[in-house]
Coordinates of C-alpha atoms and ligand atoms in Angstrom, one line a residue:
Chain A
M1 CA 0.0 0.0 0.0
P2 CA 1.6 3.3 -1.1
K3 CA 1.2 5.5 1.9
P4 CA 1.6 9.2 1.2
K5 CA 4.7 9.7 3.3
T6 CA 6.7 6.7 2.2
S7 CA 5.7 7.0 -1.5
K8 CA 7.5 10.3 -1.5
R9 CA 10.5 9.1 0.3
T10 CA 11.2 5.6 -1.0
P11 CA 11.9 6.4 -4.6
H12 CA 14.9 8.4 -3.5
R13 CA 16.0 5.6 -1.2
R14 CA 15.9 3.0 -3.8
S15 CA 16.5 4.9 -7.0
G16 CA 20.2 5.0 -7.0
P17 CA 22.8 2.2 -6.4
R18 CA 23.9 4.0 -3.2
L19 CA 22.8 1.4 -0.8
L20 CA 24.5 -1.3 -2.8
D21 CA 27.8 0.5 -2.8
M22 CA 28.5 -0.6 0.8
P23 CA 31.1 -3.4 0.3
G24 CA 29.6 -5.8 2.9
L25 CA 26.2 -5.6 1.3
W26 CA 27.7 -5.9 -2.2
A27 CA 29.7 -9.1 -1.2
N28 CA 26.6 -10.5 0.5
R29 CA 24.5 -10.0 -2.6
H30 CA 27.2 -11.7 -4.8
L31 CA 27.3 -14.6 -2.4
Q32 CA 23.6 -14.9 -2.4
S33 CA 23.5 -14.8 -6.1
A34 CA 26.2 -17.4 -6.4
V35 CA 24.4 -19.8 -4.0
A36 CA 21.0 -19.1 -5.7
T37 CA 22.5 -19.8 -9.1
L38 CA 23.9 -23.1 -7.9
G39 CA 20.5 -24.0 -6.4
R40 CA 18.9 -23.3 -9.8
L41 CA 21.5 -25.5 -11.6
M42 CA 20.8 -28.3 -9.2
H43 CA 17.1 -27.9 -9.9
T44 CA 17.7 -29.4 -13.4
P45 CA 20.1 -32.1 -12.5
L46 CA 20.2 -33.9 -15.8
P47 CA 21.1 -31.1 -18.3
T48 CA 23.4 -29.6 -15.7
G49 CA 25.0 -32.9 -15.0
M50 CA 25.5 -33.5 -18.7
T51 CA 27.2 -30.2 -19.3
I52 CA 29.4 -30.7 -16.3
A53 CA 30.3 -34.3 -17.5
V54 CA 31.2 -33.0 -20.9
I55 CA 33.5 -30.4 -19.4
G56 CA 34.9 -32.9 -16.9
I57 CA 35.8 -35.5 -19.6
S58 CA 37.3 -32.8 -21.9
L59 CA 39.6 -31.6 -19.1
A60 CA 40.4 -35.1 -17.8
L61 CA 42.3 -35.8 -21.0
P62 CA 45.0 -33.2 -20.6
A63 CA 45.0 -33.7 -16.9
A64 CA 45.6 -37.4 -17.3
L65 CA 48.4 -36.7 -19.8
F66 CA 49.9 -34.3 -17.4
V67 CA 49.9 -37.0 -14.7
V68 CA 51.6 -39.5 -17.1
T69 CA 54.4 -37.1 -18.1
E70 CA 54.9 -36.1 -14.4
N71 CA 55.3 -39.7 -13.4
L72 CA 57.6 -40.4 -16.3
R73 CA 59.7 -37.4 -15.2
T74 CA 59.9 -38.7 -11.6
M75 CA 60.9 -42.1 -13.0
A76 CA 63.6 -40.6 -15.2
G77 CA 64.8 -38.5 -12.3
G78 CA 65.6 -41.8 -10.5
W79 CA 67.7 -42.8 -13.5
D80 CA 69.8 -39.7 -13.3
Q81 CA 71.8 -41.5 -10.7
A82 CA 72.9 -43.9 -13.4
A83 CA 76.5 -43.5 -14.7
A84 CA 76.9 -41.6 -17.9
I85 CA 79.5 -43.9 -19.2
S86 CA 80.1 -47.5 -18.4
L87 CA 83.7 -48.5 -19.2
F88 CA 84.0 -52.3 -19.6
L89 CA 87.6 -53.4 -19.1
K90 CA 89.3 -56.2 -20.9
Q91 CA 89.2 -59.7 -19.3
D92 CA 92.9 -59.7 -18.6
V93 CA 92.9 -56.5 -16.5
D94 CA 93.0 -57.6 -12.9
D95 CA 91.4 -55.9 -10.0
A96 CA 94.6 -54.0 -9.1
G97 CA 95.0 -52.8 -12.7
A98 CA 91.3 -51.7 -12.6
A99 CA 91.9 -49.8 -9.4
R100 CA 94.9 -48.0 -10.8
L101 CA 92.9 -47.0 -13.8
A102 CA 90.1 -45.7 -11.6
E103 CA 92.6 -43.7 -9.7
Q104 CA 93.9 -42.1 -12.9
L105 CA 90.5 -41.3 -14.1
R106 CA 89.5 -39.7 -10.8
A107 CA 92.2 -37.1 -11.3
R108 CA 90.5 -35.9 -14.5
P109 CA 88.6 -32.6 -13.9
E110 CA 85.6 -33.5 -16.0
L111 CA 84.7 -36.5 -14.0
A112 CA 82.9 -36.0 -10.7
Q113 CA 83.0 -39.6 -9.6
V114 CA 84.4 -42.9 -10.7
H115 CA 83.0 -46.0 -9.3
L116 CA 84.8 -49.4 -9.7
I117 CA 82.8 -52.6 -9.9
S118 CA 85.4 -55.3 -9.6
R119 CA 84.9 -58.6 -11.3
E120 CA 84.0 -60.2 -8.0
Q121 CA 81.4 -57.6 -7.2
A122 CA 80.0 -57.9 -10.7
L123 CA 79.6 -61.6 -10.3
N124 CA 77.9 -61.2 -6.9
E125 CA 75.5 -58.6 -8.3
F126 CA 74.7 -60.9 -11.2
R127 CA 74.0 -63.7 -8.8
A128 CA 71.7 -61.6 -6.8
L129 CA 69.6 -61.0 -9.8
G130 CA 68.5 -64.6 -9.5
G131 CA 67.8 -67.2 -12.1
F132 CA 71.4 -67.4 -13.2
E133 CA 72.6 -69.4 -10.2
D134 CA 72.8 -72.7 -12.0
A135 CA 74.4 -71.3 -15.1
L136 CA 77.0 -69.5 -13.1
S137 CA 78.0 -72.5 -11.0
Q138 CA 78.7 -74.4 -14.2
L139 CA 81.5 -71.9 -15.1
K140 CA 85.0 -72.4 -14.0
S141 CA 86.1 -68.8 -14.1
N142 CA 84.4 -65.5 -13.7
P143 CA 83.2 -64.4 -17.2
L144 CA 82.4 -60.9 -16.1
P145 CA 84.8 -58.0 -16.7
A146 CA 85.4 -55.2 -14.3
V147 CA 83.5 -52.1 -15.0
L148 CA 84.2 -48.5 -14.2
A149 CA 81.1 -46.4 -13.8
L150 CA 81.9 -42.8 -14.7
Y151 CA 79.9 -39.9 -13.5
P152 CA 80.8 -36.7 -15.3
Q153 CA 80.5 -33.2 -13.8
A154 CA 77.3 -31.5 -14.7
V155 CA 79.0 -29.1 -17.1
S156 CA 80.6 -32.0 -19.0
S157 CA 77.4 -34.0 -19.4
A158 CA 76.3 -32.3 -22.6
P159 CA 76.0 -35.0 -25.4
E160 CA 78.9 -33.7 -27.5
R161 CA 81.3 -33.5 -24.5
L162 CA 80.2 -36.9 -23.4
Q163 CA 80.7 -38.3 -26.9
A164 CA 84.3 -36.9 -27.0
L165 CA 85.0 -38.4 -23.6
H166 CA 83.6 -41.7 -24.7
D167 CA 85.7 -41.8 -27.9
E168 CA 88.8 -41.0 -25.9
L169 CA 88.2 -43.7 -23.3
M170 CA 87.8 -46.3 -26.1
T171 CA 91.5 -45.7 -27.0
L172 CA 92.7 -46.7 -23.6
P173 CA 94.6 -50.0 -23.7
E174 CA 92.6 -51.5 -20.8
A175 CA 89.3 -50.6 -22.3
D176 CA 87.2 -53.3 -24.0
F177 CA 84.4 -51.0 -24.8
A178 CA 82.6 -48.0 -23.4
R179 CA 78.9 -47.5 -23.4
M180 CA 77.1 -44.2 -23.1
D181 CA 74.2 -44.6 -20.8
T182 CA 72.6 -41.2 -20.6
L183 CA 72.2 -40.3 -24.2
W184 CA 68.9 -42.1 -24.4
L185 CA 67.9 -40.6 -21.1
Q186 CA 68.6 -37.1 -22.5
R187 CA 66.5 -38.0 -25.6
F188 CA 63.8 -39.3 -23.3
Q189 CA 63.8 -36.1 -21.3
A190 CA 63.6 -34.0 -24.5
I191 CA 60.6 -36.1 -25.5
L192 CA 59.1 -35.5 -22.1
D193 CA 59.6 -31.8 -22.5
L194 CA 57.9 -31.9 -25.8
A195 CA 55.0 -34.0 -24.4
Q196 CA 54.6 -31.6 -21.6
R197 CA 54.3 -28.8 -24.0
A198 CA 51.8 -30.8 -25.9
V199 CA 49.8 -31.2 -22.7
L200 CA 49.8 -27.5 -22.3
L201 CA 48.6 -27.0 -25.8
L202 CA 46.0 -29.6 -25.5
G203 CA 44.9 -28.1 -22.2
G204 CA 44.5 -24.7 -23.9
L205 CA 42.6 -26.2 -26.8
L206 CA 40.2 -28.2 -24.6
G207 CA 39.9 -25.1 -22.4
L208 CA 38.7 -23.3 -25.5
G209 CA 36.3 -26.2 -25.9
V210 CA 35.0 -25.7 -22.4
L211 CA 34.5 -22.0 -23.2
L212 CA 32.4 -23.0 -26.2
I213 CA 30.4 -25.6 -24.3
V214 CA 29.6 -23.2 -21.5
G215 CA 29.0 -20.3 -23.9
N216 CA 26.4 -22.4 -25.8
T217 CA 24.7 -23.7 -22.6
I218 CA 24.4 -20.2 -21.3
R219 CA 23.1 -19.0 -24.7
L220 CA 20.3 -21.6 -24.6
E221 CA 19.5 -20.7 -21.1
I222 CA 19.2 -17.0 -22.0
L223 CA 16.9 -17.9 -24.9
N224 CA 14.8 -20.1 -22.6
R225 CA 14.4 -17.4 -20.1
R226 CA 13.9 -14.5 -22.5
I227 CA 10.4 -13.8 -21.3
E228 CA 11.5 -13.7 -17.7
I229 CA 14.4 -11.4 -18.6
E230 CA 12.1 -9.1 -20.5
I231 CA 9.7 -8.9 -17.5
M232 CA 12.6 -8.3 -15.1
E233 CA 13.8 -5.4 -17.3
L234 CA 10.2 -4.0 -17.4
V235 CA 10.2 -3.8 -13.6
G236 CA 13.6 -2.1 -13.4
A237 CA 16.3 -4.8 -13.3
T238 CA 19.7 -3.4 -14.2
G239 CA 21.8 -5.1 -16.8
A240 CA 24.2 -6.3 -14.1
F241 CA 21.4 -7.9 -12.1
I242 CA 20.3 -9.9 -15.1
R243 CA 23.8 -10.8 -16.2
R244 CA 25.0 -11.9 -12.8
P245 CA 23.3 -15.3 -12.5
F246 CA 24.4 -16.3 -16.0
L247 CA 28.0 -15.4 -15.2
Y248 CA 27.8 -17.4 -12.0
A249 CA 26.3 -20.3 -13.8
G250 CA 29.3 -20.2 -16.2
A251 CA 31.7 -20.1 -13.3
W252 CA 29.9 -23.0 -11.6
Y253 CA 29.9 -25.1 -14.8
G254 CA 33.6 -24.6 -15.1
L255 CA 34.4 -25.3 -11.4
L256 CA 32.2 -28.4 -11.2
G257 CA 33.6 -29.6 -14.6
G258 CA 37.1 -29.1 -13.3
L259 CA 36.3 -31.0 -10.1
T260 CA 34.9 -33.8 -12.3
A261 CA 38.1 -33.9 -14.3
W262 CA 40.2 -34.1 -11.1
F263 CA 37.9 -36.8 -9.8
L264 CA 38.2 -38.9 -13.0
V265 CA 42.0 -38.6 -13.0
T266 CA 42.3 -39.5 -9.3
I267 CA 40.1 -42.5 -9.8
A268 CA 42.3 -43.6 -12.7
V269 CA 45.5 -43.2 -10.7
V270 CA 44.0 -45.2 -7.8
L271 CA 43.0 -48.0 -10.2
L272 CA 46.4 -48.0 -11.9
Q273 CA 48.4 -47.9 -8.6
Q274 CA 48.4 -51.7 -8.2
P275 CA 49.3 -52.8 -11.7
V276 CA 52.1 -50.2 -11.8
S277 CA 53.6 -51.2 -8.6
R278 CA 53.5 -54.8 -9.7
L279 CA 55.3 -53.8 -12.9
A280 CA 57.8 -51.9 -10.8
T281 CA 58.4 -55.0 -8.7
L282 CA 59.3 -56.9 -11.8
Y283 CA 61.9 -54.3 -12.6
R284 CA 63.2 -54.6 -9.0
S285 CA 62.3 -51.1 -8.2
E286 CA 59.6 -49.2 -6.3
F287 CA 57.4 -46.8 -8.1
P288 CA 54.5 -45.1 -6.3
L289 CA 52.3 -43.5 -8.9
T290 CA 51.5 -39.9 -8.0
G291 CA 48.2 -38.2 -8.9
L292 CA 47.4 -34.6 -9.3
G293 CA 49.1 -32.5 -6.6
P294 CA 47.4 -29.6 -4.9
L295 CA 49.1 -27.1 -7.3
A296 CA 47.9 -29.0 -10.4
M297 CA 44.4 -29.2 -8.8
L298 CA 44.4 -25.5 -8.1
V299 CA 45.4 -24.8 -11.7
I300 CA 42.8 -27.1 -13.1
L301 CA 40.0 -25.7 -10.9
S302 CA 40.8 -22.1 -11.4
G303 CA 41.5 -22.6 -15.1
S304 CA 38.2 -24.4 -15.8
M305 CA 36.3 -21.8 -13.7
L306 CA 38.0 -19.0 -15.6
F307 CA 37.2 -20.6 -19.0
G308 CA 33.6 -21.2 -17.9
L309 CA 33.3 -17.6 -16.7
I310 CA 34.7 -16.3 -20.0
G311 CA 32.4 -18.5 -22.0
S312 CA 29.3 -17.2 -20.2
W313 CA 30.6 -13.7 -20.4
V314 CA 30.9 -14.0 -24.2
A315 CA 27.3 -15.4 -24.4
V316 CA 25.9 -12.8 -22.0
N317 CA 27.4 -10.0 -24.0
R318 CA 26.2 -11.3 -27.2
H319 CA 22.7 -12.2 -26.2
L320 CA 21.8 -9.8 -23.4
R321 CA 21.6 -6.2 -24.4
G322 CA 19.9 -4.8 -21.3
A323 CA 16.9 -2.5 -21.2
E324 CA 16.8 -0.8 -24.6
P325 CA 13.8 1.3 -25.6
G326 CA 12.9 1.1 -29.3
Chain B
M1 CA 4.7 14.8 -12.9
I2 CA 4.3 14.1 -16.6
S3 CA 4.9 16.6 -19.4
F4 CA 4.7 15.9 -23.2
E5 CA 5.9 18.6 -25.5
H6 CA 5.2 18.2 -29.2
V7 CA 5.8 14.5 -29.1
F8 CA 5.8 12.4 -32.3
K9 CA 6.2 8.7 -32.5
R10 CA 6.7 7.2 -35.9
Y11 CA 6.9 3.5 -36.7
P12 CA 8.6 2.8 -40.0
E13 CA 5.9 0.2 -41.0
R14 CA 3.0 2.3 -40.0
G15 CA 3.7 6.0 -40.0
E16 CA 2.9 8.3 -37.1
A17 CA 1.3 6.5 -34.1
L18 CA 1.5 9.8 -32.1
S19 CA 1.7 13.2 -33.7
D20 CA 2.4 16.6 -32.0
L21 CA 1.1 15.5 -28.6
S22 CA 1.4 18.0 -25.8
F23 CA -0.2 17.7 -22.3
E24 CA 0.8 17.9 -18.6
M25 CA -0.2 16.0 -15.6
Q26 CA 0.3 17.2 -12.0
A27 CA 1.7 15.0 -9.3
G28 CA -1.1 13.2 -7.5
E29 CA -3.5 13.6 -10.4
M30 CA -5.6 10.7 -11.7
A31 CA -6.6 10.6 -15.3
F32 CA -8.1 8.3 -17.9
L33 CA -6.8 7.9 -21.4
T34 CA -9.3 6.8 -24.0
G35 CA -9.5 6.5 -27.8
H36 CA -10.3 4.0 -30.5
S37 CA -8.3 1.0 -31.0
G38 CA -5.0 2.0 -32.6
A39 CA -5.3 5.6 -31.4
G40 CA -1.9 5.4 -29.6
K41 CA -2.8 4.8 -26.0
S42 CA -0.4 2.0 -25.4
T43 CA 2.3 3.9 -27.3
L44 CA 1.9 6.9 -25.1
L45 CA 2.2 4.8 -21.9
R46 CA 5.3 3.0 -23.3
L47 CA 6.9 6.4 -23.9
I48 CA 6.4 7.3 -20.2
G49 CA 7.8 4.0 -19.0
L50 CA 10.7 4.5 -21.4
L51 CA 9.9 1.2 -23.1
E52 CA 10.3 3.3 -26.3
R53 CA 11.7 6.7 -27.1
P54 CA 9.8 9.4 -29.1
S55 CA 10.8 10.2 -32.6
R56 CA 10.6 13.9 -31.8
G57 CA 9.6 16.1 -28.9
Q58 CA 10.3 15.9 -25.2
V59 CA 8.8 13.7 -22.5
I60 CA 9.5 14.8 -18.9
V61 CA 8.6 12.5 -16.1
N62 CA 9.1 13.3 -12.4
G63 CA 11.3 16.3 -13.4
R64 CA 13.5 14.1 -15.6
N65 CA 13.9 14.6 -19.3
L66 CA 13.7 11.1 -20.6
A67 CA 15.6 12.0 -23.8
A68 CA 18.6 12.9 -21.7
L69 CA 18.5 9.8 -19.6
P70 CA 21.4 7.5 -20.3
R71 CA 20.8 3.8 -20.8
R72 CA 22.2 2.6 -17.5
K73 CA 19.7 4.9 -15.7
I74 CA 16.7 3.4 -17.4
P75 CA 16.1 0.6 -14.8
Y76 CA 16.0 3.2 -12.0
H77 CA 13.5 5.2 -13.9
R78 CA 11.3 2.1 -14.4
R79 CA 11.3 1.5 -10.7
E80 CA 9.6 4.8 -10.2
V81 CA 6.9 4.0 -12.7
G82 CA 4.5 1.1 -11.9
M83 CA 3.2 -0.4 -15.1
I84 CA 0.1 -2.6 -15.5
F85 CA 0.0 -4.3 -18.8
Q86 CA -2.9 -5.2 -21.1
D87 CA -1.6 -8.8 -21.2
H88 CA -0.5 -8.9 -17.5
R89 CA 3.1 -9.9 -18.3
L90 CA 3.3 -12.3 -15.4
L91 CA 5.8 -15.2 -15.1
P92 CA 3.6 -18.3 -15.6
D93 CA 5.9 -20.7 -13.7
R94 CA 6.4 -18.5 -10.6
S95 CA 4.1 -18.2 -7.7
V96 CA 1.9 -15.1 -7.2
F97 CA 4.2 -14.1 -4.3
D98 CA 7.3 -14.3 -6.5
N99 CA 5.6 -12.4 -9.3
V100 CA 4.7 -9.5 -7.0
A101 CA 8.1 -9.6 -5.3
L102 CA 10.0 -9.2 -8.6
P103 CA 10.4 -5.4 -8.6
L104 CA 11.7 -5.6 -5.0
V105 CA 14.0 -8.5 -5.7
V106 CA 15.4 -6.6 -8.7
A107 CA 15.8 -3.5 -6.6
G108 CA 17.9 -5.5 -4.0
L109 CA 15.6 -5.3 -1.0
G110 CA 16.1 -7.6 2.0
Q111 CA 14.1 -10.8 2.3
R112 CA 12.1 -9.7 5.3
E113 CA 11.2 -6.3 3.8
I114 CA 10.1 -8.0 0.6
G115 CA 7.8 -10.4 2.4
R116 CA 6.2 -7.6 4.3
R117 CA 5.6 -5.4 1.3
V118 CA 4.4 -8.2 -1.0
R119 CA 1.9 -9.3 1.6
A120 CA 0.7 -5.7 2.0
A121 CA 0.2 -5.3 -1.7
L122 CA -1.5 -8.7 -2.1
D123 CA -3.8 -7.7 0.8
Q124 CA -4.6 -4.5 -1.1
V125 CA -5.8 -6.5 -4.2
G126 CA -7.5 -9.2 -2.1
L127 CA -5.2 -12.0 -3.1
L128 CA -3.4 -12.7 0.1
S129 CA -4.7 -16.2 0.3
R130 CA -3.5 -17.1 -3.2
E131 CA 0.2 -16.1 -2.8
R132 CA 1.4 -19.7 -3.4
A133 CA -0.7 -20.2 -6.5
T134 CA 0.8 -19.8 -10.0
P135 CA -0.8 -17.4 -12.4
V136 CA -2.0 -20.2 -14.6
A137 CA -4.3 -21.3 -11.8
L138 CA -5.9 -17.8 -11.5
S139 CA -8.8 -16.3 -13.4
G140 CA -8.2 -13.4 -15.7
G141 CA -9.4 -10.9 -13.1
E142 CA -7.1 -12.4 -10.5
Q143 CA -4.2 -12.3 -12.8
Q144 CA -4.9 -8.6 -13.5
R145 CA -4.9 -8.0 -9.8
V146 CA -1.6 -9.7 -9.4
G147 CA -0.3 -7.3 -12.1
I148 CA -1.6 -4.4 -10.1
A149 CA 0.0 -5.6 -6.9
R150 CA 3.3 -5.9 -8.7
A151 CA 2.9 -2.4 -10.1
V152 CA 2.4 -0.8 -6.7
V153 CA 4.5 -3.0 -4.5
G154 CA 7.6 -0.8 -5.0
R155 CA 5.5 2.2 -4.0
P156 CA 6.2 4.2 -7.2
P157 CA 4.9 7.7 -7.3
L158 CA 3.5 7.1 -10.8
V159 CA 1.3 4.2 -11.9
L160 CA 0.4 3.5 -15.5
A161 CA -2.3 1.0 -16.4
D162 CA -3.0 -0.2 -19.9
E163 CA -6.6 -1.4 -20.1
P164 CA -6.6 -3.0 -16.7
T165 CA -10.2 -4.0 -17.0
G166 CA -10.0 -5.2 -20.6
N167 CA -11.6 -8.5 -20.1
L168 CA -13.3 -8.2 -16.8
D169 CA -17.0 -8.1 -15.9
P170 CA -18.5 -4.8 -14.8
D171 CA -18.5 -5.6 -11.1
L172 CA -14.8 -6.6 -11.2
S173 CA -14.0 -3.5 -13.3
R174 CA -15.6 -1.3 -10.7
E175 CA -13.7 -3.0 -8.0
I176 CA -10.4 -2.4 -9.7
F177 CA -11.2 1.2 -10.4
G178 CA -12.0 1.5 -6.7
L179 CA -8.6 0.2 -6.0
F180 CA -7.0 2.9 -8.2
E181 CA -9.0 5.5 -6.4
R182 CA -7.6 4.4 -3.2
F183 CA -4.1 4.7 -4.6
H184 CA -5.0 8.2 -5.8
Q185 CA -6.2 9.1 -2.3
V186 CA -2.7 8.4 -0.9
G187 CA -1.0 10.6 -3.4
V188 CA -0.1 8.3 -6.3
T189 CA -0.3 9.8 -9.8
L190 CA -2.3 7.5 -12.1
L191 CA -2.8 7.4 -15.8
I192 CA -5.2 4.7 -16.9
A193 CA -5.8 3.7 -20.5
T194 CA -9.3 2.2 -21.0
H195 CA -12.1 1.5 -23.4
D196 CA -14.6 1.4 -20.6
L197 CA -16.3 4.7 -21.4
S198 CA -19.3 4.2 -19.1
L199 CA -17.1 3.7 -16.1
V200 CA -15.0 6.7 -17.1
M201 CA -18.1 8.8 -17.4
S202 CA -19.3 7.7 -14.0
M203 CA -16.1 8.9 -12.3
P204 CA -15.1 12.5 -11.7
Y205 CA -11.6 12.4 -13.2
R206 CA -9.8 14.1 -16.1
T207 CA -10.0 12.2 -19.4
L208 CA -7.6 12.5 -22.3
T209 CA -9.0 11.3 -25.6
L210 CA -6.7 10.3 -28.4
A211 CA -7.8 10.0 -32.0
D212 CA -5.3 8.9 -34.7
G213 CA -2.4 9.8 -32.5
R214 CA -3.6 13.3 -31.7
L215 CA -5.0 14.7 -28.5
A216 CA -8.7 15.1 -29.5
N217 CA -10.1 16.1 -26.2
D218 CA -8.8 16.9 -22.7
S219 CA -11.5 17.2 -20.2
G220 CA -10.6 18.6 -16.8
T221 CA -12.5 17.5 -13.8
C222 CA -16.1 17.4 -14.9
Ligands
ATP401 N1 6.0 -1.8 -32.3 C1 5.2 -1.3 -33.3 N2 5.6 -1.4 -34.5 C2 4.8 -0.8 -35.5 N3 3.6 -0.3 -35.3 C3 3.2 -0.2 -34.0 C4 3.9 -0.7 -32.9 N4 3.3 -0.5 -31.8 C5 2.1 0.1 -32.2 N5 2.1 0.3 -33.5 C6 1.0 0.9 -34.2 O1 0.8 2.2 -33.6 C7 -0.6 2.4 -33.5 C8 -1.0 2.7 -32.1 O2 -0.9 1.6 -31.4 P1 -1.2 1.5 -29.8 O3 -0.9 0.1 -29.4 O4 -0.6 2.6 -29.1 O5 -2.8 1.7 -29.9 P2 -3.9 1.6 -28.7 O6 -4.5 2.9 -28.7 O7 -3.2 1.1 -27.5 O8 -4.9 0.5 -29.3 P3 -5.7 -0.6 -28.5 O9 -6.8 0.1 -27.8 O10 -6.1 -1.6 -29.5 O11 -4.7 -1.3 -27.5 C9 -1.3 1.2 -34.1 O12 -1.7 1.5 -35.4 C10 -0.2 0.2 -34.1 O13 -0.4 -0.7 -35.3
MG402 MG1 -3.2 -0.8 -26.4

C-alpha cells in the first residue's frame, strides 16, 4: 500500500545504487546470487550434470596426460643417478689394474665420480639377480669384466662432450668398450619436455572447448528465459542484475567440470596404482604413482572456472543487451 | 509529474502513431486515457515508462527529461513507474508471491522487507490467500490484480495502467477502479488507458482522448 509519506521518500532511497555501494552488502549479494545460481542449476540435475560431465571429460584428458608425463619425469629422475658412461675393461685386466685406472680417471677434472665394480662384485651382483645361479655355477672362471662407472661433472654431461670423452676412453689400452648410458635418457627427457608442452597446448585447446560448451549452454539458457528477462527489465532490473546469475552459472559449470576432471583422473590413478607397482616390482624397483598434486588441482579448478566464466561472459554480452527502448 | 511537449512517435511500417502530442499531468493527479483501438494509448504509456523513445519532442517524467536519460539509468526510472500491462506480463511458472516480489528483488531489497511489502500489496488487491498459486491457476481478473499488486509493490509515485479491465465483468472492473481511487487518495499519480467509457463517465476524473495519435479532447475535472 503506497502511503503518502513513504511514497515520496522511498523512490529516493531505492532509485540509486547508493545502498549497494556498501562493500559488505555488495559481497553479500554476490554470495547470495552465487548460491542461488547453484541452487537453480541443481534444480535441473540432468542437463546440468551432462554439461558438467562433458567439461569434466574434456579436461580429464590433458590432466591425465599431465599425470603421465609427471610420473615419467619422476621415474627418469631416478635414473639420473645412473652412470653416464660404463667403461668395460678387458678380461685380462685384474682388480689391481682396474683400481689403478680408476685412480687415474678420478684425477680428471671433467669426472665427478668414478665407481669401480670389480669382477668379483659384478659376479655377486649378477648372482643376486636370480635365475642365473645354476648357469654361473657351471662356469669355472668369472666371465664378467670389471666395470668403471663414470659420473661426469654437470657441465661435462652435454651430449657432445660426453661423446668426446667416450671416444677417448675407447682408445685406452685397458678398455674393452665404453657405453654411453645417458644419451637415451637425455633424448627421453627431451621427448618428455615436448610431451609436456603438448599437454599445455591440449589443455589450452580443450579449455577453449569448455569455453564454447559453457557459452552455448548459457546462450540456450538465456533464450529459454527470454520472457523472464524481459519482464525483469520492465520492472527495473539493471543489466548487471540480469547478467550476474548467468555469469555465476558459467563459473559453476567450469568449477564443477574441473572437479569432475580431477575426480576422474584421481580414480584412474588409484585404479592403476596396483598394476604399476607390480610392474615396478618386476623391474626390482619401487614406483609409487603420483596423482594430481594440490598445485595442479588448483590450476585445473581455477583454469576451468575461468574458462567457464569467459564462456558465459561472451554469451551474455552477445545475447543480453539490457533495457533498450525502441 | 508528466509533461509531453510536441511528441511524435513514428513506426517505420505504419507511419505516425502519435503526432504533435502535448499535455501535462500534475503530481497526485488521476486521469483516464481513451480513444479508439490503434489511437496510440499504449504507445503513449510506453513512452512514459521508457519502453520506447519518441521520434521527436520531449517527455519529462518526475522532473526528468527522458531523452537525456542514459541507458544505464533506465532501470532506476522504471522502478519509479509502476506499469500494469494489457496482457498482464506475469511469469507463468512462478508463484503469485514471486511475481509480485519481482520489482523488489530486482531493486535488491532484503528478504524480510520483501515479504512484508508483498503481503501488504496482495492484501490490497484481495489475493493474500493465493500467494502460493501460479498465475495459470488464476482467473483473468485475479491475474490482472496480481499485475496491479506488482505495479504498486515498489510504492512508485506514478502508476500507468493499460486497459486494466479489458476482459473483466463490470463488477470486477468497478472494484479495480475503486482500487485505483484508493491509490489516488494516498497521493499516487495514475494514468489509466481504458475502453470502458461508461465507467470513465461515472467517475469525476480528467479524461484525455486520443484519435489517430492526436489529442482530440482533454476534459478537466467534470
Ligand atoms: N511496435 C510497433 N511497430 C509498428 N507499429 C506499431 C507498434 N506498436 C504500435 N504500433 C502501431 O501504432 C498504432 C498505435 O498503437 P497502440 O498500441 O498505441 O494503440 P492503442 O490505442 O493502444 O490500441 P488498443 O486500444 O487496440 O490497444 C497502431 O496502429 C499500431 O499498429
Ligand atoms: Mg493498447
